[in-house]
Each structure stands twice: as structure tokens, then as C-alpha cells.
Amino acid sequence: MIDLEVLRDCYTTTPSKIIMLVVDGLGGLPHPDTGLSELETARIPNLDALARESACGLSTPVMPGVTPGSGPGHLALFGYDPLKYLIGRGALEALGIDVALEPGDVAARGNFCTVDGDGALVDRRARRIPSELSAPLCHRLDRIELDGVQVDVFPVQDYRFVLRLRGEGLSEAVSGTDPQRVGVPSLPVEALDAKAEVTATLANGFVAQARQMLAEEERANMVLLRGFAQLPDLPPMGRVYGLNPAGIAAYPMYRGLATVAGMEVIPTGRTFADEVETLRKNLHAHDFFFIHYKPCDAAGEDGDFDAKVKCLEDLDPFIPQIRELGAEALVVAGDHSTPAIMASHSWHPVPFMVHSRLTKGEGGSGFSGFNEKSCAQGSIGRIMATQIMLLALSHSGKLAKFGP
Amino acid sequence: MIDLEVLRDCYTTTPSKIIMLVVDGLGGLPHPDTGLSELETARIPNLDALARESACGLSTPVMPGVTPGSGPGHLALFGYDPLKYLIGRGALEALGIDVALEPGDVAARGNFCTVDGDGALVDRRARRIPSELSAPLCHRLDRIELDGVQVDVFPVQDYRFVLRLRGEGLSEAVSGTDPQRVGVPSLPVEALDAKAEVTATLANGFVAQARQMLAEEERANMVLLRGFAQLPDLPPMGRVYGLNPAGIAAYPMYRGLATVAGMEVIPTGRTFADEVETLRKNLHAHDFFFIHYKPCDAAGEDGDFDAKVKCLEDLDPFIPQIRELGAEALVVAGDHSTPAIMASHSWHPVPFMVHSRLTKGEGGSGFSGFNEKSCAQGSIGRIMATQIMLLALSHSGKLAKFGP
């Protein structure tokens, strides 16, 4: 964000509106049988038409070759340098299940595990104990009390839970307890700097009480903790850019990321249709909207090429609905690529487009549509994902000239 | 410039010559009726032919999405990071009317204005009082004396003037007096840090005396000051690159920018033909020449697409004259885009080309000429404008291998 702060005299508050549609895991790679990527395979006439009237390019979320998680991928799109503003695993896990984090809270990712009579690990995931068995255990652990802090335990799924410590003087600078192998006992939590001693002592107290409480359990007779993290201290988007930003997302983690960036999260339903309706109803109240479309990423992670194509085709009919809202700048971007042939997030640059009244001539007649190959030839070229916000601001008249 | 200093052991002084032709506001956007930009519309056979024998690309002056003023746009072409080396408004205004600034001088932009009997602003621009009425008032203000500093007032145009303070211990860290609205009095100049107290006191003394001197005037009975600025402390191009650089520009502001970068400014006439003649006559005396072509920017700012096309066509016949001077490297670049359809500077990347004995094969036969779309496909690609100097140096044999 250092670079962006340099531009602080240029950010201008205006009534114009920006809509940033983030298609999670948007980018892909060609199917070996056809040589066409998910975007090239999908019938997406509305996205293609929008691209022909937009300034297009490819965005690099972190650095070439670097595969981002959801946190860095989104923060970059909001303009935050993802190498500077890091969201730790515990904090992201908490955001992912709608657990509120306040500044100072420490969250850790927890696993139920199985230990033998000597305390040596037998299974680091308690033989993947299902949610219906683990949730009551989380409620039991939630009763643990530690001096001077509030302790809360939230079930995630199967063997996973989140531990949240709330109080004064906590620190994320403590090590986890998972030795990453069986046959040895779990590790004690250790302070990584002097200010973290209190937190380490508290966390070890939690583990000791948990072990007592779970001693009679067959599978889940112990816990492992890792990824202790606090919220990063981000300058809020509203203050940095002079915006009144809002986030709309059906999935908790993305609502959490919007909150971290200082957006107001608008409650919505469970589908993208709900999100678009929420956008329409609240268009008057904000000047920047982040709206999140999740399904492409899940299909890509499943390695299901056809399902990812279908998710893109399902998104396409919403584009005219979003266009007719008349935002001065409409951005369609992705937090990272999730090529189905890799069945995972990847480092590949992500297609994006910026549409405004100025971009009609930028796509060009030879432009095939919205996909990796055509965007590589787009008028913007390859830029860092953190710079997309600057284009959105410029195209909506919110970024004044730099320097006389 | 930090990056460039890293290469200090590579800069090599040689007899070879570089000519950098800066076409102000070079880049444009397609006309909605034709889909063709100003460069694509113009008949510019000589620029097109040069591009087919050049290495071409698009340059980003500051950052994607950021619209540069003239100062940052030119400093970037000379290799200076425009986010690091800022030229304040007052200093640029002074350079724009050929007012000499020495290190330590503070310049401010002044407006004549109209106040009522209580001192409240009635018109921030003194009803745009014309130059023939304001110039004598400037001469009157020029007689103001302040303790320990030299005070000079220079007319600009209509209601605008430049105030220059010269002396020891001055600072640019003071606020302006323009409240940006009428119905309220002007603001006092305030020191933004402790070292600026003296300057604030002097500036307030100037305003008080000006008000007395102008009390009987009908329109221009008060002044507003803003944009207090000193020259930035740039490492001179000559020292950084081992060059003996010269600047040739018909317009004062660009001579000023050349001076700021440490070039020797060669006097010239009022037309580009004069500039080219000056270049020819002085070719023996320097190894780097910045030569400035202004008209495209003015036409673009006027929103006159056809006039900008005409300005490009007017430039074209000079290209053979410049080529036959035989400089080892010839660069044609722009400080920023000024699309006529926007009638303003813009953030769009700017076409450029570097021609040398090595580049004959780089344009290619499929290359349509010198314009935004073909340069986007050029052999250099998209680079930061600050990096164009490195290419000019390399192509003229002035940049040795980096590292053993």
C-alpha cells in the first residue's frame, strides 16, 4: 500500500460507482483434448460481448510463478500489497466460518487428534472424525476457562475447529503444536518473542485442559493447534481511496476479507442471484461494490473441467443484469487461477476487464472474447493485481492527475 | 532513480549520440465513429516507416491507471522515478514562464482575487482580469519588500502570477491561502513543520502588504497563494549517466524540466522547425538531446481529434530530417497520453520506439506503423517510462554489461 499512499492527493470522492465482480479461481488452462481453456470452452456470450467493449488484460496476484491463497488473491484486488499485508491461517479460518475477529483477538486452527497412552500421536486428524461427533466436543472445549481472556471454540468441519482468544496483550507470535508426524508427542506452544509469553502460557493451558476433558474419548482424545494469527492492520479502503465501499458475498470467508479491507458487509442470501439482488437494492448507498462469485473455484479445485465450464456459463446471464445497473466502472476479475487440469489454485495470471464509457474501442474487432489468450493481447497488458483498483478509480473519474 | 544508481558502474561515456524526441500527449484513444486512434488516423508515413525499423513498445509513465502531469511525465522519460522526485505546482508554474529557480528558492502560484469589505472572497479569480490589467499590478507587487529575502512577482496570464522568494532557510512546507470557495476570507499561510515558520511569516507578510497595495482596486483587490514549492533535488542526468545532455524546447516549461534534470538548455525559436535547426547546429556539442514537440497535447486537451491528427501529420516530415542527423539512437516517445475524446491527459500507456542500427528487423513486415495497437505488439512490450533511457543508452553503446 506504500505506492498507493503516495497517490493520496489524487483520490477523489465522486458520486460515480464502481462494481468489482470477483470470479473466484477465474483463470484456467487448456484441456489437453481440445487445447481450449475453461473460459474458451464455455458459452459466455455476455462476458465475451463485455470484453469486446472493455479494456482487458492479465493480472498477477503476487508475483509471476507464485500461487496465492484466497487471502492474498483478494487483498491484491482491493489494492493491498499481499506481500506486506498477510492474513494468518487461524484468522482466515475464523473468517471462513463467520467468526467475528476484533483487533487484538488471536485465532488458531485446531485439529482433534488421537494420542496413545504415552501421549504420542497416533492420528493427527482423529481418523477424520465426522462433524456430528466433533461438534459436541467443540462445545465441551468451549467451556474451558483461562485467566484474563475469553476463550471460544467454534466447530469447522469434521476434525477441524477454531480457537479464539480475546483479551488484552495477546500476540500471534507463538508456535503451533503439530509436529507434522505421528509417533511423537505434540509440541508445546512457544513464544517467538518476549511479548508473546502470555499467549504461549494461555495456549498451553488450553491444551492441558482439553487433554483432560477429552481423555476418555476413543478417537478425539487430544487437540493440535497451529496458525495462531491476529487480523492484519490494514488501512481501510474507505480512508485510503476516499470511497464508501461495500462487500457482498454468499460465503463467509469473503465477507471476512471484505471486513478486513474496511468494507461494510451487506447481508445477502446463499446464491449469486441473491447477491445481485442485494447489489441492486443497495446501489444507492455506496460507491464501490465487491461482489463475489464462488462456484468456479470449487469446480476447479475438484478438477472438474466441465463443471467449471458450467459455472462460467451459469454466471454469464447475470452480466446484463449487472451492466444495466449503470455503474461508471465495471471490473470483472479473479483472485487467482484455478485450472481444472491442476485441481488447485495456480500461479497463472488471471484475465480481467475494466468497462467504462471510454473503453468501447479498446477491445477491438479481432477480439475473440473474455479468455486467457485474448486478454493477454488486451489493451492493458499484464499488470499487478494491486493496480486494477487504480484503473477502476480512473475509469470512474475518481483518480485525479498526479503531479502538476 | 535508486534503480538507475544500481547500474552506475555500467554507464559509459562514448562519442555516440542519442536523440529523444518527446511528442507531448502522444497517445490517444479510438474515435467512436471509426475505431481508429489519432495515430492510426493520421497519415504519418515517415513515423510508420521508422517504427517498422525500430524496437517498439508501450510505456507507463507512473503506474497503470495513474494520469501524469507534465512534470512526472517528463521526469520519467529522463529516467527519474516520478513517485520519488516530485515537482510542486509553484515550481512548475515558474518554470513554465521561464522564471529561473535556484536551489532553495520557493515559488508559489498566485491568483488575483476579489474580496468584499469584510475580507470575504467574492471571486477567487478576480473575474478573470485580463493580462493587460493584471501585469501592472504584478509590477506593483514586485516592489514589496520582506526582511532578509528577495521578493519577485512575475505575471503569468490573466489573473495568475508567480511569487518567488529567494534567500536562506526557506521551506516549501507551508500551506496555501485559497479556501477553494467564496464567502469566507482567505486562509493564513501556515507552517507544516517547525523549519517552515520563517517562510510562513514571510508569506503572510507578503499577503498583508499586497492587500494594502491593492485596496483601491475594483476587481483585483487581494491575492491568493498556493502550491509553494522548491526545486526537487535531482541527481543531474549528466552525472548519473555520464552524459553531456542538452534540452531543446520552444515552450518554457519544458526548458525548465530539462534544467531540473541537469541538461544544458540550448536557446531556440518558437517553432519545431526552429528546434530541429537548433538540434542540427548543436549536434557536435552534446551526446544526448531532448527535443520537445508540443502541439499534439494542446489539440488533445482541446478535445479536437482532427486537430491532433493534423499535429501528428505536421510532425511527420521532420522525421527524415532528424534521421539524417545520424544519431546512434533515436527515441520517439511521449510524456503521457492525451486522448482527444477525453480532452485531457490520461493514464493510458504511451507508444514509443527506439531506433538504432540493431533494430531494423524488430518492427516486422506485419507491423502497421506507429500507433497504440501495433506498439502493444512491439518487440519491447510494456515497460515503465523510466526504463526507456536504459534502452537508449544500450542502443547507443553507452550501457556496459552488468556484473561479471
Short mmCIF file of C-alpha atoms in Angstrom, two decimals, chain A residues 62-395:
data_model
loop_
_atom_site.label_atom_id
_atom_site.label_comp_id
_atom_site.label_asym_id
_atom_site.label_seq_id
_atom_site.Cartn_x
_atom_site.Cartn_y
_atom_site.Cartn_z
CA VAL A 62 1.52 -11.77 -6.06
CA MET A 63 4.46 -12.38 -8.39
CA PRO A 64 4.91 -14.43 -11.52
CA GLY A 65 5.08 -18.07 -10.51
CA VAL A 66 3.53 -17.51 -7.08
CA THR A 67 0.23 -19.26 -6.31
CA PRO A 68 -1.92 -17.18 -3.98
CA GLY A 69 -4.33 -18.33 -1.34
CA SER A 70 -7.73 -16.69 -1.13
CA GLY A 71 -6.48 -14.04 1.28
CA PRO A 72 -3.61 -12.62 -0.81
CA GLY A 73 -5.66 -13.04 -4.00
CA HIS A 74 -8.45 -10.83 -2.73
CA LEU A 75 -6.33 -8.29 -0.87
CA ALA A 76 -4.38 -7.68 -4.08
CA LEU A 77 -7.59 -6.94 -5.99
CA PHE A 78 -8.52 -4.42 -3.31
CA GLY A 79 -5.12 -2.74 -3.86
CA TYR A 80 -3.21 -4.09 -0.87
CA ASP A 81 0.27 -5.45 -1.46
CA PRO A 82 -0.22 -9.10 -0.49
CA LEU A 83 3.45 -9.42 0.42
CA LYS A 84 3.05 -6.67 3.01
CA TYR A 85 -0.40 -7.42 4.43
CA LEU A 86 -0.53 -11.04 5.47
CA ILE A 87 -3.57 -12.80 6.88
CA GLY A 88 -2.55 -15.76 9.04
CA ARG A 89 -4.15 -19.16 8.74
CA GLY A 90 -6.03 -19.02 12.03
CA ALA A 91 -7.55 -15.64 11.21
CA LEU A 92 -8.60 -16.75 7.73
CA GLU A 93 -10.09 -19.96 9.12
CA ALA A 94 -12.13 -17.89 11.58
CA LEU A 95 -13.31 -15.52 8.84
CA GLY A 96 -14.27 -18.59 6.79
CA ILE A 97 -16.88 -19.68 9.34
CA ASP A 98 -18.18 -16.19 10.12
CA VAL A 99 -16.41 -15.96 13.46
CA ALA A 100 -16.01 -12.29 14.28
CA LEU A 101 -12.44 -11.20 14.90
CA GLU A 102 -11.68 -7.94 16.61
CA PRO A 103 -8.28 -6.23 16.58
CA GLY A 104 -6.16 -8.00 19.18
CA ASP A 105 -8.03 -11.32 19.06
CA VAL A 106 -5.85 -14.35 18.37
CA ALA A 107 -7.33 -17.21 16.37
CA ALA A 108 -5.78 -20.63 15.81
CA ARG A 109 -6.72 -23.53 13.66
CA GLY A 110 -7.42 -26.59 15.75
CA ASN A 111 -7.47 -30.30 14.91
CA PHE A 112 -8.83 -33.10 17.04
CA CYS A 113 -6.22 -35.88 17.10
CA THR A 114 -5.59 -39.28 18.61
CA VAL A 115 -2.73 -39.99 21.04
CA ASP A 116 -1.65 -43.21 22.74
CA GLY A 117 -1.21 -43.81 26.46
CA ASP A 118 2.19 -42.11 26.40
CA GLY A 119 0.82 -39.05 24.62
CA ALA A 120 2.44 -39.93 21.28
CA LEU A 121 0.38 -39.03 18.21
CA VAL A 122 -1.35 -41.94 16.53
CA ASP A 123 -3.52 -39.94 14.09
CA ARG A 124 -3.15 -36.21 13.53
CA ARG A 125 -6.77 -35.91 12.38
CA ALA A 126 -8.53 -38.23 14.84
CA ARG A 127 -9.27 -40.60 11.94
CA ARG A 128 -11.23 -37.74 10.31
CA ILE A 129 -13.92 -37.80 12.97
CA PRO A 130 -17.17 -36.51 11.40
CA SER A 131 -18.84 -33.24 12.33
CA GLU A 132 -21.69 -34.87 14.18
CA LEU A 133 -19.20 -36.37 16.62
CA SER A 134 -16.77 -33.45 16.78
CA ALA A 135 -19.29 -30.62 17.26
CA PRO A 136 -20.32 -31.75 20.78
CA LEU A 137 -16.63 -31.98 21.66
CA CYS A 138 -16.17 -28.36 20.49
CA HIS A 139 -18.98 -27.31 22.79
CA ARG A 140 -17.24 -29.12 25.61
CA LEU A 141 -13.93 -27.34 24.86
CA ASP A 142 -15.79 -24.04 24.68
CA ARG A 143 -16.29 -24.31 28.45
CA ILE A 144 -12.56 -24.08 29.09
CA GLU A 145 -11.66 -21.04 31.15
CA LEU A 146 -8.29 -19.26 31.15
CA ASP A 147 -7.20 -16.39 33.39
CA GLY A 148 -7.93 -12.96 31.98
CA VAL A 149 -9.07 -13.94 28.47
CA GLN A 150 -12.29 -15.04 26.85
CA VAL A 151 -11.97 -18.49 25.26
CA ASP A 152 -14.24 -19.62 22.43
CA VAL A 153 -14.14 -22.78 20.35
CA PHE A 154 -16.05 -22.99 17.07
CA PRO A 155 -16.59 -26.16 15.04
CA VAL A 156 -15.46 -26.00 11.39
CA GLN A 157 -15.91 -29.39 9.76
CA ASP A 158 -15.00 -32.96 10.67
CA TYR A 159 -11.84 -32.87 12.81
CA ARG A 160 -11.29 -29.10 12.45
CA PHE A 161 -12.18 -26.26 14.79
CA VAL A 162 -11.19 -22.67 15.51
CA LEU A 163 -9.90 -21.45 18.86
CA ARG A 164 -10.37 -17.75 19.54
CA LEU A 165 -8.68 -15.96 22.45
CA ARG A 166 -9.92 -12.48 23.25
CA GLY A 167 -8.28 -10.14 25.76
CA GLU A 168 -5.56 -7.60 26.35
CA GLY A 169 -1.94 -8.11 25.39
CA LEU A 170 -2.31 -11.20 23.23
CA SER A 171 0.17 -11.95 20.44
CA GLU A 172 0.20 -14.11 17.33
CA ALA A 173 3.93 -14.73 17.67
CA VAL A 174 3.65 -18.23 19.06
CA SER A 175 4.47 -21.58 17.51
CA GLY A 176 1.97 -24.35 16.80
CA THR A 177 1.84 -27.75 18.46
CA ASP A 178 1.59 -30.02 15.43
CA PRO A 179 4.87 -31.95 14.94
CA GLN A 180 3.64 -32.92 11.42
CA ARG A 181 4.25 -36.61 12.07
CA VAL A 182 2.96 -39.43 14.28
CA GLY A 183 4.83 -41.41 16.91
CA VAL A 184 5.89 -38.32 18.85
CA PRO A 185 4.00 -36.14 21.33
CA SER A 186 2.56 -32.81 20.32
CA LEU A 187 4.83 -29.79 20.83
CA PRO A 188 4.37 -27.16 23.49
CA VAL A 189 3.30 -23.71 22.27
CA GLU A 190 6.38 -21.48 22.39
CA ALA A 191 6.64 -17.71 22.37
CA LEU A 192 8.54 -16.45 19.33
CA ASP A 193 9.26 -13.14 21.02
CA ALA A 194 9.14 -11.78 24.57
CA LYS A 195 5.74 -10.14 24.20
CA ALA A 196 4.16 -13.47 23.32
CA GLU A 197 4.95 -15.28 26.59
CA VAL A 198 1.46 -14.67 28.00
CA THR A 199 -0.22 -16.04 24.91
CA ALA A 200 2.01 -19.12 24.89
CA THR A 201 1.18 -19.84 28.53
CA LEU A 202 -2.55 -19.41 27.86
CA ALA A 203 -2.45 -21.66 24.81
CA ASN A 204 -0.59 -24.37 26.71
CA GLY A 205 -3.20 -24.06 29.45
CA PHE A 206 -5.91 -24.59 26.85
CA VAL A 207 -4.20 -27.72 25.51
CA ALA A 208 -3.73 -29.15 29.01
CA GLN A 209 -7.38 -28.66 29.91
CA ALA A 210 -8.51 -30.02 26.55
CA ARG A 211 -6.46 -33.16 27.07
CA GLN A 212 -8.11 -33.74 30.47
CA MET A 213 -11.60 -33.09 29.07
CA LEU A 214 -11.07 -35.47 26.15
CA ALA A 215 -9.14 -38.20 27.98
CA GLU A 216 -12.00 -40.71 27.83
CA GLU A 217 -12.66 -40.22 24.10
CA GLU A 218 -11.65 -43.03 21.80
CA ARG A 219 -10.61 -41.09 18.67
CA ALA A 220 -10.55 -37.41 19.58
CA ASN A 221 -8.64 -37.60 22.82
CA MET A 222 -6.31 -34.63 22.20
CA VAL A 223 -6.02 -31.41 20.14
CA LEU A 224 -3.38 -29.81 17.93
CA LEU A 225 -3.20 -26.03 17.39
CA ARG A 226 -1.48 -24.12 14.58
CA GLY A 227 -1.56 -20.94 12.57
CA PHE A 228 -2.04 -18.57 15.52
CA ALA A 229 -2.94 -15.25 13.92
CA GLN A 230 -4.39 -11.81 14.50
CA LEU A 231 -6.10 -9.61 11.95
CA PRO A 232 -3.63 -7.59 9.90
CA ASP A 233 -3.82 -3.87 10.46
CA LEU A 234 -4.92 -2.71 7.03
CA PRO A 235 -5.58 0.94 6.25
CA PRO A 236 -9.28 0.81 5.42
CA MET A 237 -10.18 1.10 1.73
CA GLY A 238 -12.64 3.84 2.56
CA ARG A 239 -9.97 6.08 4.04
CA VAL A 240 -7.25 5.24 1.53
CA TYR A 241 -9.32 5.80 -1.62
CA GLY A 242 -12.00 8.15 -0.28
CA LEU A 243 -14.61 5.51 -1.04
CA ASN A 244 -17.66 4.21 0.80
CA PRO A 245 -17.07 0.53 -0.05
CA ALA A 246 -19.40 -2.42 0.40
CA GLY A 247 -18.89 -6.18 0.10
CA ILE A 248 -21.49 -8.72 -0.99
CA ALA A 249 -20.62 -12.39 -0.69
CA ALA A 250 -22.58 -15.55 -0.02
CA TYR A 251 -19.57 -17.28 1.55
CA PRO A 252 -18.34 -16.22 4.97
CA MET A 253 -14.62 -16.09 4.16
CA TYR A 254 -15.15 -13.43 1.51
CA ARG A 255 -17.35 -11.40 3.80
CA GLY A 256 -14.49 -11.64 6.27
CA LEU A 257 -11.94 -10.45 3.70
CA ALA A 258 -14.23 -7.52 2.84
CA THR A 259 -14.38 -6.63 6.51
CA VAL A 260 -10.60 -6.84 6.82
CA ALA A 261 -10.31 -4.34 3.95
CA GLY A 262 -12.69 -1.98 5.74
CA MET A 263 -15.77 -2.57 3.61
CA GLU A 264 -19.27 -2.59 5.00
CA VAL A 265 -20.60 -6.10 4.50
CA ILE A 266 -24.20 -6.13 3.25
CA PRO A 267 -26.17 -9.20 4.32
CA THR A 268 -27.22 -11.36 1.38
CA GLY A 269 -28.56 -14.81 0.61
CA ARG A 270 -26.89 -18.06 -0.38
CA THR A 271 -26.84 -17.72 -4.16
CA PHE A 272 -25.27 -15.36 -6.67
CA ALA A 273 -28.78 -14.33 -7.70
CA ASP A 274 -29.26 -13.21 -4.10
CA GLU A 275 -26.00 -11.27 -4.30
CA VAL A 276 -27.02 -9.47 -7.48
CA GLU A 277 -30.37 -8.59 -5.94
CA THR A 278 -28.57 -7.25 -2.86
CA LEU A 279 -26.34 -5.21 -5.15
CA ARG A 280 -29.32 -3.75 -6.97
CA LYS A 281 -31.14 -2.80 -3.77
CA ASN A 282 -28.10 -1.16 -2.19
CA LEU A 283 -26.66 0.55 -5.24
CA HIS A 284 -27.64 3.99 -3.94
CA ALA A 285 -25.85 3.57 -0.62
CA HIS A 286 -22.23 3.01 -1.67
CA ASP A 287 -19.79 3.97 -4.42
CA PHE A 288 -17.74 0.76 -4.52
CA PHE A 289 -19.09 -2.78 -4.53
CA PHE A 290 -17.14 -6.01 -4.28
CA ILE A 291 -19.40 -8.88 -5.33
CA HIS A 292 -18.09 -12.43 -5.15
CA TYR A 293 -18.85 -15.46 -7.35
CA LYS A 294 -17.56 -18.64 -5.77
CA PRO A 295 -18.54 -21.72 -7.83
CA CYS A 296 -15.75 -21.63 -10.46
CA ASP A 297 -13.05 -22.09 -7.86
CA ALA A 298 -14.75 -25.05 -6.21
CA ALA A 299 -15.20 -26.79 -9.56
CA GLY A 300 -11.57 -26.09 -10.48
CA GLU A 301 -10.34 -27.42 -7.16
CA ASP A 302 -12.35 -30.58 -7.79
CA GLY A 303 -10.51 -30.98 -11.08
CA ASP A 304 -13.85 -31.00 -12.88
CA PHE A 305 -13.28 -29.14 -16.17
CA ASP A 306 -16.86 -29.49 -17.37
CA ALA A 307 -18.25 -28.32 -14.04
CA LYS A 308 -16.05 -25.23 -14.14
CA VAL A 309 -17.23 -24.51 -17.68
CA LYS A 310 -20.82 -24.87 -16.44
CA CYS A 311 -20.17 -22.45 -13.55
CA LEU A 312 -18.90 -19.84 -16.03
CA GLU A 313 -21.98 -20.40 -18.19
CA ASP A 314 -24.18 -20.02 -15.10
CA LEU A 315 -22.56 -16.68 -14.35
CA ASP A 316 -22.94 -15.30 -17.85
CA PRO A 317 -26.69 -14.41 -17.78
CA PHE A 318 -26.10 -12.21 -14.73
CA ILE A 319 -23.77 -9.91 -16.69
CA PRO A 320 -26.57 -7.97 -18.44
CA GLN A 321 -28.32 -7.55 -15.08
CA ILE A 322 -25.15 -6.09 -13.59
CA ARG A 323 -24.44 -3.91 -16.63
CA GLU A 324 -27.88 -2.35 -16.55
CA LEU A 325 -27.18 -1.05 -13.05
CA GLY A 326 -25.14 1.57 -14.89
CA ALA A 327 -22.02 1.74 -12.74
CA GLU A 328 -19.45 4.09 -14.25
CA ALA A 329 -16.80 1.37 -13.98
CA LEU A 330 -17.43 -2.37 -14.06
CA VAL A 331 -14.50 -4.66 -13.34
CA VAL A 332 -14.58 -8.41 -13.84
CA ALA A 333 -11.52 -10.02 -12.29
CA GLY A 334 -10.32 -13.10 -10.46
CA ASP A 335 -8.39 -13.59 -7.24
CA HIS A 336 -6.25 -16.30 -8.85
CA SER A 337 -6.43 -19.04 -11.45
CA THR A 338 -7.76 -22.49 -10.59
CA PRO A 339 -7.12 -24.62 -13.68
CA ALA A 340 -9.27 -27.73 -13.58
CA ILE A 341 -6.41 -29.79 -15.04
CA MET A 342 -4.39 -28.90 -11.92
CA ALA A 343 -7.27 -29.29 -9.45
CA SER A 344 -5.78 -26.49 -7.38
CA HIS A 345 -5.09 -22.78 -7.24
CA SER A 346 -2.23 -21.82 -9.55
CA TRP A 347 0.22 -19.03 -10.30
CA HIS A 348 -1.08 -18.28 -13.79
CA PRO A 349 -2.06 -14.68 -14.46
CA VAL A 350 -5.78 -14.03 -14.37
CA PRO A 351 -7.90 -12.45 -17.13
CA PHE A 352 -9.66 -9.23 -16.19
CA MET A 353 -11.57 -6.44 -17.87
CA VAL A 354 -12.47 -2.87 -16.99
CA HIS A 355 -15.54 -1.44 -18.69
CA SER A 356 -16.42 2.25 -18.80
CA ARG A 357 -17.75 4.78 -21.25
CA LEU A 358 -14.17 5.15 -22.52
CA THR A 359 -13.41 1.53 -23.30
CA LYS A 360 -15.74 0.83 -26.21
CA GLY A 361 -12.92 0.97 -28.74
CA GLU A 362 -10.33 -0.89 -26.68
CA GLY A 363 -11.46 -4.48 -27.22
CA GLY A 364 -11.25 -4.38 -30.97
CA SER A 365 -12.92 -6.33 -33.72
CA GLY A 366 -10.36 -9.12 -33.76
CA PHE A 367 -11.00 -9.80 -30.09
CA SER A 368 -12.37 -13.30 -29.54
CA GLY A 369 -13.85 -12.70 -26.11
CA PHE A 370 -13.13 -12.99 -22.43
CA ASN A 371 -10.41 -15.58 -22.00
CA GLU A 372 -6.75 -16.01 -21.17
CA LYS A 373 -5.41 -15.70 -24.74
CA SER A 374 -7.40 -12.66 -25.81
CA CYS A 375 -6.82 -10.84 -22.53
CA ALA A 376 -3.08 -11.41 -22.99
CA GLN A 377 -3.46 -9.29 -26.14
CA GLY A 378 -5.73 -6.76 -24.42
CA SER A 379 -5.01 -3.06 -24.33
CA ILE A 380 -3.91 -3.06 -20.69
CA GLY A 381 -1.49 -5.95 -20.97
CA ARG A 382 -0.08 -7.67 -17.93
CA ILE A 383 -0.22 -5.75 -14.68
CA MET A 384 -0.11 -6.47 -10.98
CA ALA A 385 -3.50 -7.26 -9.50
CA THR A 386 -2.93 -4.46 -6.97
CA GLN A 387 -3.10 -1.97 -9.86
CA ILE A 388 -6.59 -2.94 -11.03
CA MET A 389 -8.11 -0.66 -8.37
CA LEU A 390 -6.24 2.32 -9.89
CA LEU A 391 -7.81 1.58 -13.27
CA ALA A 392 -11.25 1.23 -11.70
CA LEU A 393 -10.79 4.59 -9.98
CA SER A 394 -9.53 6.28 -13.15
CA HIS A 395 -12.31 4.95 -15.31
#
